[in-house]
mmCIF file of C-alpha atoms in Angstrom:
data_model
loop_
_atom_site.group_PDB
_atom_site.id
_atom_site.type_symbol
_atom_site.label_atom_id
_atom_site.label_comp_id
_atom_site.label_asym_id
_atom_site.label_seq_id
_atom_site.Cartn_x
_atom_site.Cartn_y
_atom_site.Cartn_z
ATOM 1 C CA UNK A 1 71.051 17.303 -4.875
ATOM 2 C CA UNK A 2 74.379 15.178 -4.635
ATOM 3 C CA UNK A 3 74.241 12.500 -2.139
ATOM 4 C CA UNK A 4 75.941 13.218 1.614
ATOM 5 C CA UNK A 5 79.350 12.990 1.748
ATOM 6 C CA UNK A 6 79.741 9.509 3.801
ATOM 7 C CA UNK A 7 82.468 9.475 6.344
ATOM 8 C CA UNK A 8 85.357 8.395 7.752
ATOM 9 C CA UNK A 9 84.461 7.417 12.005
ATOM 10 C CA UNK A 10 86.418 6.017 14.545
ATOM 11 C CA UNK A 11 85.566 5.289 18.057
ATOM 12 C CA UNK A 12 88.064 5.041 20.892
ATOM 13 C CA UNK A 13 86.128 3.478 24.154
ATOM 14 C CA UNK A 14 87.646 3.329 27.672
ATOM 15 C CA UNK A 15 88.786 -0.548 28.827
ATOM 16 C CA UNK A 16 85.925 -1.440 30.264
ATOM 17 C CA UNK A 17 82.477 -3.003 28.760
ATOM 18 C CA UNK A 18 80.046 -0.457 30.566
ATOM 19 C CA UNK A 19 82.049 1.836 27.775
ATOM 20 C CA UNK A 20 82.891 -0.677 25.205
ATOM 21 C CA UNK A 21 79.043 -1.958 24.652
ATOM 22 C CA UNK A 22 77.390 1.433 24.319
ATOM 23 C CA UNK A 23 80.181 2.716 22.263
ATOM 24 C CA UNK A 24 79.637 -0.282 19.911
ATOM 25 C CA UNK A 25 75.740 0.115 19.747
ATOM 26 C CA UNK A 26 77.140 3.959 18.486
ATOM 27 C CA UNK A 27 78.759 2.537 16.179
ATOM 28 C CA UNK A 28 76.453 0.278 15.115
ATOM 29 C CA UNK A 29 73.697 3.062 14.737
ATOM 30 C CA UNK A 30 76.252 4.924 12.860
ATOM 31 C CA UNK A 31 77.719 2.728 10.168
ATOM 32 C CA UNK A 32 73.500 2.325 9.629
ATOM 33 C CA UNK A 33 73.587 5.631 7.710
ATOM 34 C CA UNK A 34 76.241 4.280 5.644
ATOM 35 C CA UNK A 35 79.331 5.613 6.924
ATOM 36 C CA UNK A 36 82.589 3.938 7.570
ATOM 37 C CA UNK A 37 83.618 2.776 11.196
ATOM 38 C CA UNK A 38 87.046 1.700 12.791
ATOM 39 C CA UNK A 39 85.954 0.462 16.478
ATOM 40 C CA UNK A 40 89.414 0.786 18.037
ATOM 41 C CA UNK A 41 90.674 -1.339 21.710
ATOM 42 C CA UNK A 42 92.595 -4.345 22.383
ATOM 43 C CA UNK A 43 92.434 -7.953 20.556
ATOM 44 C CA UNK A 44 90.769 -9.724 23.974
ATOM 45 C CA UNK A 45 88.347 -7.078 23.843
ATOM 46 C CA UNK A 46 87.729 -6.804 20.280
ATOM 47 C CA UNK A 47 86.978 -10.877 21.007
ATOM 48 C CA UNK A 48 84.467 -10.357 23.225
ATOM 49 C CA UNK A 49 82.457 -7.874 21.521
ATOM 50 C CA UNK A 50 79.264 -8.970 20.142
ATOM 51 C CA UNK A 51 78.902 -9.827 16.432
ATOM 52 C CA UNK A 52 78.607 -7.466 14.017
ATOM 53 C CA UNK A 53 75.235 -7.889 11.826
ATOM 54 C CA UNK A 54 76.121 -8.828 8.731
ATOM 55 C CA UNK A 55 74.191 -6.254 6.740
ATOM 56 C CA UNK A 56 76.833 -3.768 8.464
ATOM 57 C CA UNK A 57 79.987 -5.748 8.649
ATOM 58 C CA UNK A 58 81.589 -4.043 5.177
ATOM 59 C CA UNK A 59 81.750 -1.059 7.370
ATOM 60 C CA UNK A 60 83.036 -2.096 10.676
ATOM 61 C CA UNK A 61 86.631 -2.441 10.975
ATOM 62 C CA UNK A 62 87.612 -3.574 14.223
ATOM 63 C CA UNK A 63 90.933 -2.184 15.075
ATOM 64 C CA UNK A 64 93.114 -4.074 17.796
ATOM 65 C CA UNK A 65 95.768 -2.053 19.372
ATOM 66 C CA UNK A 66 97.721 -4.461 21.633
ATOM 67 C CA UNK A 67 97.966 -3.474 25.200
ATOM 68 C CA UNK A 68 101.204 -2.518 26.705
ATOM 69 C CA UNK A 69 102.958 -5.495 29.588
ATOM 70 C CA UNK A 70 102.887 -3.128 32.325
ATOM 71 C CA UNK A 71 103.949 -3.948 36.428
ATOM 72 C CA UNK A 72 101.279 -4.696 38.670
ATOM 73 C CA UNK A 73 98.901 -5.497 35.613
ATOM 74 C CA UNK A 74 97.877 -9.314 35.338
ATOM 75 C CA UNK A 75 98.807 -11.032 32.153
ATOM 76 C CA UNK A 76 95.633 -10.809 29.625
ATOM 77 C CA UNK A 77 94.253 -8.099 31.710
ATOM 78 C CA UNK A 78 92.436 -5.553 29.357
ATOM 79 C CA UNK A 79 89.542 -4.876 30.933
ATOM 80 C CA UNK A 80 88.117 -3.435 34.371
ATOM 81 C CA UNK A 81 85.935 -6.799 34.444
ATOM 82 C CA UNK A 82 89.524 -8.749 34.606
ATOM 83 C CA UNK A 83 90.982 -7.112 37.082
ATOM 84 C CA UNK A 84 90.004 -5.755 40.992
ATOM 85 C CA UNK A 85 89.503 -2.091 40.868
ATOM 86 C CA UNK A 86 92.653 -0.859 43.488
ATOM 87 C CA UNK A 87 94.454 -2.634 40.079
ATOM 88 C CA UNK A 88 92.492 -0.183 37.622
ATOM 89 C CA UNK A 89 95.529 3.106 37.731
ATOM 90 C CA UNK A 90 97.652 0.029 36.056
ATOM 91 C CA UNK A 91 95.212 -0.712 33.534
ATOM 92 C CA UNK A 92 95.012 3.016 32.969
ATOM 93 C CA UNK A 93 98.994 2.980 32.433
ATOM 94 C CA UNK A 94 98.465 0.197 30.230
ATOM 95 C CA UNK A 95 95.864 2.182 28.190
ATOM 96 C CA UNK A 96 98.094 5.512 27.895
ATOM 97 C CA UNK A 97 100.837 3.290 26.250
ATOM 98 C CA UNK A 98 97.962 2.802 23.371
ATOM 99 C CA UNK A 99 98.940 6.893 22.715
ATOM 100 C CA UNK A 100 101.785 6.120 19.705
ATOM 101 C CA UNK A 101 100.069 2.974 17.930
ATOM 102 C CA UNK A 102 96.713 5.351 17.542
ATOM 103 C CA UNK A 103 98.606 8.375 16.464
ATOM 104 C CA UNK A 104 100.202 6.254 13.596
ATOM 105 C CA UNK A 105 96.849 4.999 12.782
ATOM 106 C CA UNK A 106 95.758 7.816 12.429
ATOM 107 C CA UNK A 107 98.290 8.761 9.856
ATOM 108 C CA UNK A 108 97.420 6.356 7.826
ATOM 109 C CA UNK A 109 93.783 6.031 8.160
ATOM 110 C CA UNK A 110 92.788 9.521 8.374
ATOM 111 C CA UNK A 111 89.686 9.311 10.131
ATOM 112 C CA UNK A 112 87.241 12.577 9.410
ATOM 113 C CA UNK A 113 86.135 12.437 13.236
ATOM 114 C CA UNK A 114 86.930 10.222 16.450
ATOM 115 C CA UNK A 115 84.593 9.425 19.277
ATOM 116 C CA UNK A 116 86.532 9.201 22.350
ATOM 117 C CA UNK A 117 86.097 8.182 25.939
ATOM 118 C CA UNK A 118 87.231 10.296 29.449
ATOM 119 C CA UNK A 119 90.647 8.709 29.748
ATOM 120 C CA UNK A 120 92.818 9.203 26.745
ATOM 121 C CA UNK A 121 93.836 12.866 28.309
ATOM 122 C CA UNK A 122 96.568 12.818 25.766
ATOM 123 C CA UNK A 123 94.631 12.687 22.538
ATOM 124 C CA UNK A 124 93.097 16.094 21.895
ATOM 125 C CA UNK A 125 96.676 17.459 20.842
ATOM 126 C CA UNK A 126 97.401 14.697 18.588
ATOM 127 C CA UNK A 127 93.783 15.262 16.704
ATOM 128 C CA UNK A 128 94.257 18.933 16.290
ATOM 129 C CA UNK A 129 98.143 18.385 15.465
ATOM 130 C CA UNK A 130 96.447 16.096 12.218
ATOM 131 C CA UNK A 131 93.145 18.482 11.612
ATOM 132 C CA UNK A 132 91.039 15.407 13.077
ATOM 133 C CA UNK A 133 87.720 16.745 14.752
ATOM 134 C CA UNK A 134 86.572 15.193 18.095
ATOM 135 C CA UNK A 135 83.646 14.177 19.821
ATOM 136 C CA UNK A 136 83.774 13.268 23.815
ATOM 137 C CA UNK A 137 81.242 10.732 24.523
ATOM 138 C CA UNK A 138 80.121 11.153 27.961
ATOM 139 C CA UNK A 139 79.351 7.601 29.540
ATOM 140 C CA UNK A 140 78.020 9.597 32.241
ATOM 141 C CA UNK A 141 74.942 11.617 33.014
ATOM 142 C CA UNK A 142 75.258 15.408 32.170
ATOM 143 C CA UNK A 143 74.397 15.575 36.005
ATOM 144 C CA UNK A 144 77.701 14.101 36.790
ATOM 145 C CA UNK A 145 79.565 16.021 34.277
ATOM 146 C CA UNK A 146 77.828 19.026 36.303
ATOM 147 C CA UNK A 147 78.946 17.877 39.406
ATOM 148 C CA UNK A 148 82.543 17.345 38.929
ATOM 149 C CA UNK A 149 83.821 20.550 37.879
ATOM 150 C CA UNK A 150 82.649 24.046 37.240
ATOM 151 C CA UNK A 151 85.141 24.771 34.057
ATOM 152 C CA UNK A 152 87.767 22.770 31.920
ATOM 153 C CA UNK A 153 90.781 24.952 33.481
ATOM 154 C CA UNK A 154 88.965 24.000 37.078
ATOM 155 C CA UNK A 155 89.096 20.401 36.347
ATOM 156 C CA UNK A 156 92.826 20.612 34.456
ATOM 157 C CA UNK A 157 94.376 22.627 36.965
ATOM 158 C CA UNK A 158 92.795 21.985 40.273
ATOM 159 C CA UNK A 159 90.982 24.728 40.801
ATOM 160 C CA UNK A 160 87.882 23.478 42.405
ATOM 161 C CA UNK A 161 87.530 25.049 46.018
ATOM 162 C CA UNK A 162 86.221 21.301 46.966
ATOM 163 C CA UNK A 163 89.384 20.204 48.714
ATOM 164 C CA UNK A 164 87.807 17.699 51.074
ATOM 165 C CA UNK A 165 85.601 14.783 50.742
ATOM 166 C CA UNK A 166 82.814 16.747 53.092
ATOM 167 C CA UNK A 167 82.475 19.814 50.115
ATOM 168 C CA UNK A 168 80.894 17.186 47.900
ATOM 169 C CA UNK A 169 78.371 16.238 50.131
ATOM 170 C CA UNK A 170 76.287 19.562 48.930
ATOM 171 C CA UNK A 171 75.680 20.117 45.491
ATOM 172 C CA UNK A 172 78.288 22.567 44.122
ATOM 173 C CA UNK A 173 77.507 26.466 43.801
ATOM 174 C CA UNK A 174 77.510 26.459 40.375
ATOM 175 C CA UNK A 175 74.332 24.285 39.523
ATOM 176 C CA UNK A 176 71.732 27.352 38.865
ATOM 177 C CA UNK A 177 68.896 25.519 39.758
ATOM 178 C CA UNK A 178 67.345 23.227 42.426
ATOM 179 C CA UNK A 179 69.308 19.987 42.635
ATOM 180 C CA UNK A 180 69.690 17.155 45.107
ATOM 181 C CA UNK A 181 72.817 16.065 43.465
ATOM 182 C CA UNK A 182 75.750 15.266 45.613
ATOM 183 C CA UNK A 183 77.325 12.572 47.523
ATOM 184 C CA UNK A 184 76.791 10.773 51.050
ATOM 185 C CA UNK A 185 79.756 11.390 52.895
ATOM 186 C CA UNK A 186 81.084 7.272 52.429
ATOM 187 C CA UNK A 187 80.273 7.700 48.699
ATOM 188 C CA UNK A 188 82.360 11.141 48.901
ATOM 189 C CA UNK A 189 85.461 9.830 50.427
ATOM 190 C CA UNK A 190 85.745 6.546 48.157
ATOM 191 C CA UNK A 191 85.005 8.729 44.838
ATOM 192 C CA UNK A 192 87.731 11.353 46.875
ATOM 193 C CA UNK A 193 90.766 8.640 46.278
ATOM 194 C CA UNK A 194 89.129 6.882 43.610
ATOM 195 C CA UNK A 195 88.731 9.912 41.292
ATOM 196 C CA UNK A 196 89.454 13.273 42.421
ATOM 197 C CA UNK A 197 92.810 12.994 43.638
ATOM 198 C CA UNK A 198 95.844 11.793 41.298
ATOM 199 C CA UNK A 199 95.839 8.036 41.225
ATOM 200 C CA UNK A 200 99.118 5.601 40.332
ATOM 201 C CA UNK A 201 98.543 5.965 37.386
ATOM 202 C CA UNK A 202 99.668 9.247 37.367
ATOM 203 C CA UNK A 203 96.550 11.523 36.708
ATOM 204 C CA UNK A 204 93.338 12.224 38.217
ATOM 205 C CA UNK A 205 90.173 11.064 36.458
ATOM 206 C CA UNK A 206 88.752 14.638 36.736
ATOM 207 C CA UNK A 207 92.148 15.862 35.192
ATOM 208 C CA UNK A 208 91.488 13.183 32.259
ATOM 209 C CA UNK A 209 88.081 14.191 32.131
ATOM 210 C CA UNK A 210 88.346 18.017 32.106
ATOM 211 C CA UNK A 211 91.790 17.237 29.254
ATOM 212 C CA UNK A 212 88.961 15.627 26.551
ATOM 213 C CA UNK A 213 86.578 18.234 27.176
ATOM 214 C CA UNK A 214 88.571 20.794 26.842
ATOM 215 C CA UNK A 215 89.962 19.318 23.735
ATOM 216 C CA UNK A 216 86.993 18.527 21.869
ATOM 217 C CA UNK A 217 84.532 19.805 19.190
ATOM 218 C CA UNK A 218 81.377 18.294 20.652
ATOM 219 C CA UNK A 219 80.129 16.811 24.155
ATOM 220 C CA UNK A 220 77.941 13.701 23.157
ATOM 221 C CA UNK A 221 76.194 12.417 26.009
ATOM 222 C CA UNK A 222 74.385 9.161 26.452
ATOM 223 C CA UNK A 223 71.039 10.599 27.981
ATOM 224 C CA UNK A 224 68.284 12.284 26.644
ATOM 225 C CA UNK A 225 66.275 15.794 27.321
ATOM 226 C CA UNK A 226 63.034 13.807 29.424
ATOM 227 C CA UNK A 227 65.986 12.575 31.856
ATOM 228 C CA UNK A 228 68.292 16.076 32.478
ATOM 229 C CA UNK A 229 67.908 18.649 29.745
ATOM 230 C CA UNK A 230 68.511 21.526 32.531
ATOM 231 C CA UNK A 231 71.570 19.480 33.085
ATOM 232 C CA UNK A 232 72.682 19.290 29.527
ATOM 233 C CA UNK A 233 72.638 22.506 28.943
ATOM 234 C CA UNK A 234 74.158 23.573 32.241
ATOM 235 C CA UNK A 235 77.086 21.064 30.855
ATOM 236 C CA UNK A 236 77.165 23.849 27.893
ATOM 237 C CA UNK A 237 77.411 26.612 29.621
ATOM 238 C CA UNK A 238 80.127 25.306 32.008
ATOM 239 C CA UNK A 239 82.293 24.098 29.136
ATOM 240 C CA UNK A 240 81.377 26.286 26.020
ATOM 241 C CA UNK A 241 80.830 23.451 23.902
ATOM 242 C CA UNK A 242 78.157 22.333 21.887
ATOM 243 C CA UNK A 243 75.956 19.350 23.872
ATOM 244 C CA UNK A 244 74.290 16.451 21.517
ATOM 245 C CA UNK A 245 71.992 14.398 23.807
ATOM 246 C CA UNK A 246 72.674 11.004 22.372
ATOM 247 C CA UNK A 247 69.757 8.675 23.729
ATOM 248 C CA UNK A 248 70.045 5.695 26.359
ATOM 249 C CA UNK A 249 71.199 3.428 23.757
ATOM 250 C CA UNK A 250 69.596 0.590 25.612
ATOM 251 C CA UNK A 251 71.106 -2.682 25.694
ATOM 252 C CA UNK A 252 71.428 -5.049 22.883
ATOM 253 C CA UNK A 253 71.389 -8.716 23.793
ATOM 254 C CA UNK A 254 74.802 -9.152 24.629
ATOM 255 C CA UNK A 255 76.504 -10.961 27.691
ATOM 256 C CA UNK A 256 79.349 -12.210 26.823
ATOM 257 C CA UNK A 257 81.277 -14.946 25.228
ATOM 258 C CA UNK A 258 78.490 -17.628 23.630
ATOM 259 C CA UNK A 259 80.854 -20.511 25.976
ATOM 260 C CA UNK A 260 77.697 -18.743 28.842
ATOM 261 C CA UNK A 261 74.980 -20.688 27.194
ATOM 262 C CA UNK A 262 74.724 -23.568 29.623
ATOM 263 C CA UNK A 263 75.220 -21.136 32.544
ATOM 264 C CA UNK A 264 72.046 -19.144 30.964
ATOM 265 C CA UNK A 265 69.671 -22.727 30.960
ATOM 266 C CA UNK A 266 71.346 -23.281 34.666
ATOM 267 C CA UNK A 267 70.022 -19.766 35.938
ATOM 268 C CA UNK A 268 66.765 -19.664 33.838
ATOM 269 C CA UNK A 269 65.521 -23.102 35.338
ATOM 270 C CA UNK A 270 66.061 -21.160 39.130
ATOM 271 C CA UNK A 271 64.073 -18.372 38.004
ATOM 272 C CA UNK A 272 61.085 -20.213 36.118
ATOM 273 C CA UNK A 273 60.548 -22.026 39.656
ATOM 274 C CA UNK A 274 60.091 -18.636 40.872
ATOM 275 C CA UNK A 275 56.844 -16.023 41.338
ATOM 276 C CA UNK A 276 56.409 -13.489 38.474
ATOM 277 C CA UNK A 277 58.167 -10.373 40.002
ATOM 278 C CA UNK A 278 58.927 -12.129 42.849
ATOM 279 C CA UNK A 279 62.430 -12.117 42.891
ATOM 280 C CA UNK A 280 65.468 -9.146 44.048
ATOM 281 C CA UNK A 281 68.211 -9.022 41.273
ATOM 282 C CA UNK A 282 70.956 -7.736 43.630
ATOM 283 C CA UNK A 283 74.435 -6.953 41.057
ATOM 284 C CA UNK A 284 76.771 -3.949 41.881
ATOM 285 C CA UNK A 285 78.643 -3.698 38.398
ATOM 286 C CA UNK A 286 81.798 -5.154 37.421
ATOM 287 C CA UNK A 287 83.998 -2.530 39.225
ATOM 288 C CA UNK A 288 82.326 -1.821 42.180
ATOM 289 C CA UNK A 289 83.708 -3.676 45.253
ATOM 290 C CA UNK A 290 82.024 -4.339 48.887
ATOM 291 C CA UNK A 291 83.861 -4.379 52.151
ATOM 292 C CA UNK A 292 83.221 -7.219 54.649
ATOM 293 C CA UNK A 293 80.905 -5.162 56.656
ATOM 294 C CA UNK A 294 78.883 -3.626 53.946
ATOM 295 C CA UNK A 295 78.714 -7.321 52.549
ATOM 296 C CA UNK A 296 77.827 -8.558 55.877
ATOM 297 C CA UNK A 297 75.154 -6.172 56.392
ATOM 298 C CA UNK A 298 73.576 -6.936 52.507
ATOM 299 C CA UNK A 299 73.406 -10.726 52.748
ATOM 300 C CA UNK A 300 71.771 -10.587 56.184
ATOM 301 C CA UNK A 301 69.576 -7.997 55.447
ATOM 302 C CA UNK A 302 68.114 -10.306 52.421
ATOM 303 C CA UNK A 303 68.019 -13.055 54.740
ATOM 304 C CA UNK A 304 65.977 -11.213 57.061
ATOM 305 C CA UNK A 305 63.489 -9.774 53.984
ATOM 306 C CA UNK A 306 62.391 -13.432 53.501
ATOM 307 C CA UNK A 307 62.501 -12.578 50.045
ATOM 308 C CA UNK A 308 63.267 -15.041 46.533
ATOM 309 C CA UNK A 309 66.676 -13.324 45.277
ATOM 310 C CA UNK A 310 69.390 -14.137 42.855
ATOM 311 C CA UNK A 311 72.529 -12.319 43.787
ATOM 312 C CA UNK A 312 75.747 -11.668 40.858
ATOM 313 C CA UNK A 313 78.469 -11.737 43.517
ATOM 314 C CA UNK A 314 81.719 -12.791 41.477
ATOM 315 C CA UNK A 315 84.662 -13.520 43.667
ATOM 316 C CA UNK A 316 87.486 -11.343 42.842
ATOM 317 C CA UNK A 317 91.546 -12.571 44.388
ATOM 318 C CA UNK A 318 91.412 -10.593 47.376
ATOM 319 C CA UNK A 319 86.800 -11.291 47.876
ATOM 320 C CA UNK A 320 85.807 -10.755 51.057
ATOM 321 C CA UNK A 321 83.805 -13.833 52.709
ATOM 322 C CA UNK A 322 80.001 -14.110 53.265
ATOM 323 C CA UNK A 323 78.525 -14.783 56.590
ATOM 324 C CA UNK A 324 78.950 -18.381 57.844
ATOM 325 C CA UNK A 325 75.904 -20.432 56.937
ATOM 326 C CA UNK A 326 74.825 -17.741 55.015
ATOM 327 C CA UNK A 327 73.883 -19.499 51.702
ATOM 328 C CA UNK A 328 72.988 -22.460 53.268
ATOM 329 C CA UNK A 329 70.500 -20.914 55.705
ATOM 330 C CA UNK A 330 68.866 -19.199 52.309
ATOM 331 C CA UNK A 331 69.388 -22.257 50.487
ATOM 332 C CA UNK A 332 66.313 -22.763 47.697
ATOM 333 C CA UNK A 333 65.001 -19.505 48.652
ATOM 334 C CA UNK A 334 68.432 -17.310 47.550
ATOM 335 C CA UNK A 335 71.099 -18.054 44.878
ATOM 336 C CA UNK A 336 74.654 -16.642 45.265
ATOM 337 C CA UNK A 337 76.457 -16.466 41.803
ATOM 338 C CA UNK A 338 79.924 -16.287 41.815
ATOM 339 C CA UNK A 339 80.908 -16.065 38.301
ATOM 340 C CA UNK A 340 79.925 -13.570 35.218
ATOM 341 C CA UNK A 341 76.078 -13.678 34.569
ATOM 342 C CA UNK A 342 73.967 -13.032 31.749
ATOM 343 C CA UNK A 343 72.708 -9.692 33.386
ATOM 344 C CA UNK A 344 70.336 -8.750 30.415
ATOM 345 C CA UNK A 345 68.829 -12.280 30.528
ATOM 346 C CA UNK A 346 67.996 -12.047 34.144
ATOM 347 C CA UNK A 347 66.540 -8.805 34.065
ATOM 348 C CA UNK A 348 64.632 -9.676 31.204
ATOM 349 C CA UNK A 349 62.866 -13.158 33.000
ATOM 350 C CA UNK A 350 59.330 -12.429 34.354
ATOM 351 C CA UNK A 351 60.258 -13.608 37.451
ATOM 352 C CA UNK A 352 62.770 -10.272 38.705
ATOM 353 C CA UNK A 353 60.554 -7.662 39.532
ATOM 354 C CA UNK A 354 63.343 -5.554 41.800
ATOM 355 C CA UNK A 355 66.332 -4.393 40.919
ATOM 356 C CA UNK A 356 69.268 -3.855 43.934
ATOM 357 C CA UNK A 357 72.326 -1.740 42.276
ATOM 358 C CA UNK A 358 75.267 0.322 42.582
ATOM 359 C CA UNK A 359 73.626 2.791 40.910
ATOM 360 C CA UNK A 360 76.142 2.516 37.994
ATOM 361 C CA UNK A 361 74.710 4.827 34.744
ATOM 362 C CA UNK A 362 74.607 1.824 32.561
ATOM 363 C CA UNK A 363 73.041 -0.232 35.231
ATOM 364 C CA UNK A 364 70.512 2.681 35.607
ATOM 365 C CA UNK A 365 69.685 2.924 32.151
ATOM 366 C CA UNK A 366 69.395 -1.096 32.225
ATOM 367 C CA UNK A 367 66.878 -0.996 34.834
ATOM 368 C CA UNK A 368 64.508 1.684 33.532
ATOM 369 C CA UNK A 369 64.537 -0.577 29.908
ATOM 370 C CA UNK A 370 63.096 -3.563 31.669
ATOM 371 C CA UNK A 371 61.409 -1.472 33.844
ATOM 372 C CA UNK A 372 62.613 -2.219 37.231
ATOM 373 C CA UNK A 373 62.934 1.486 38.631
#
């Protein structure tokens, strides 16, 4: 029997590193079988992925694409972790500009498949213009997908008869079987402007979303069947496409730029003074922001638990302020960090036994690998 033919793969993650990471462990697992990989985003982001092993750098290319100067978007801002989020639609500009640099790599590469992310709404047409087959990699749980529309057309053309924040406070009509899934009416009103509705930067994230669906050959999701298999196959059924159930792809060590070294030792002899699972990790992602009074109300609420905690609170230009006294009243007892941390280190230390979260999918899926669900 002649050996497999060994292929041509290119990935194509969203700008931000919740995307970027698992997209690169993909590839990683991937170019393991042998086959050829062009990782494609911007030169600062290409920078700050980890290192390729060696055994598998002859087949990962990394492909920079640099990012278009667009208004409103901060100079060396190519990532959600570089920017606040109302600044995101810009990036999103930013990342639509990346549309005629990848179609003329493309011509000259000639990838057999691309993975691709939720935003590049504008892609499908250029694959299937140049006979390129594409897989949508789903950085979200097939019970989102679920959740946000019943059909491609009802995401493309906004046809969902959800038209206010308070319909997606039940789960939709179209889940088959007992679910639980839906919003709290706060959570449905953010993700309302946020998400549902068109944004500046022109498009809706459910029209983006429903565009790459509808476009591709395969759904690839990042969960597995022991998590949501009635979901994935609900996904399916809603979207006539075949659904591959990835895995979790759970973390590598990775956290950032090696210059975080000394900050590591800094954090790690805070935590070592501290009980084994004794202390709250409290991080809410690197988009996520919280208002003055829902910052308020967490910092005094951990002042009143009594508990140990080490809190990732980075300061962004427009942060709101902590209670006065605040960190000094919980001085030795409570650390506020207000720069990037080495998340997978801290969750990792004997010492965290809780976990407090946005309940980001990534930081999910981080959680349940160091077992802090």
């Amino acid at each position: 029997m002649s050996e497999a033919k060994k292929l041509h793969v290119a990935l194509f993650p969203w700008l931000a590193f919740g995307h970027m990471i698992p997209f690169f462990e993909l590839a990683k697992l991937i170019a393991q079988r042998g086959h050829k990989i062009s990782f494609i985003s911007t030169p600062r982001n290409i920078q700050r992925l980890p290192k390729i092993p060696p055994n598998l750098a002859p087949l990962i290319n990394l492909v920079s694409l640099p990012l278009p100067t667009v208004e409103h978007l901060p100079q060396n801002a190519e990532a959600t972790t570089d920017i606040p989020s109302h600044k995101t639609p810009y990036l999103k500009i930013a990342f639509d500009g990346l549309q005629g640099p990848l179609h003329q790599f493309f011509q000259t590469s000639t990838p057999d498949w691309i993975i691709y992310d939720f935003a590049p709404h504008w892609l499908p047409p250029i694959l299937a213009n140049l006979g390129i087959s594409g897989v949508f990699f789903s950085m979200y749980g097939a019970w989102t997908l679920s959740f946000l529309g019943s059909s491609t057309s009802a995401m493309i053309n906004r046809e969902d008869s959800r038209t206010r924040p308070e319909d997606f406070t039940v789960p939709p009509e179209w889940i088959p079987f007992p679910s639980k899934i839906a919003f709290g009416l706060h959570e449905a009103k953010r993700a309302f402007g946020d998400h549902i509705e068109v944004n500046n930067s022109g498009f809706s994230d459910v029209f983006r979303l429903g565009s790459v669906i509808g476009g591709c050959n395969v759904i690839a999701i990042r969960n597995c069947n022991e998590l949501e298999s009635n979901f994935s196959r609900l996904v399916g059924e809603l979207h006539c496409k075949p659904v591959v159930p990835i895995g979790l792809l759970p973390p590598a060590d990775f956290d950032g730029s090696s210059d975080q070294d000394d900050m590591w030792l800094t954090i790690k002899e805070w935590l070592d003074k501290q009980n084994k699972g004794s202390v709250v990790y409290i991080a809410f992602g690197s988009e996520s922001e919280l208002s003055q009074p829902e910052l308020h109300e967490l910092a005094l609420g951990l002042e009143l638990s009594g508990l140990p905690f080490f809190w990732a609170h980075r300061k962004r230009e427009n942060s709101v302020k902590l209670p006065d006294g605040f960190e000094e009243r919980v001085k030795g007892r409570g650390t506020v960090w207000t720069s990037w941390v080495p998340q997978l280190k801290i969750m990792g230390h004997e010492s965290v036994g809780g976990f407090l979260t946005h309940c980001g999918y990534a930081s999910i899926i981080e959680a349940l690998y160091f077992e802090l669900l």
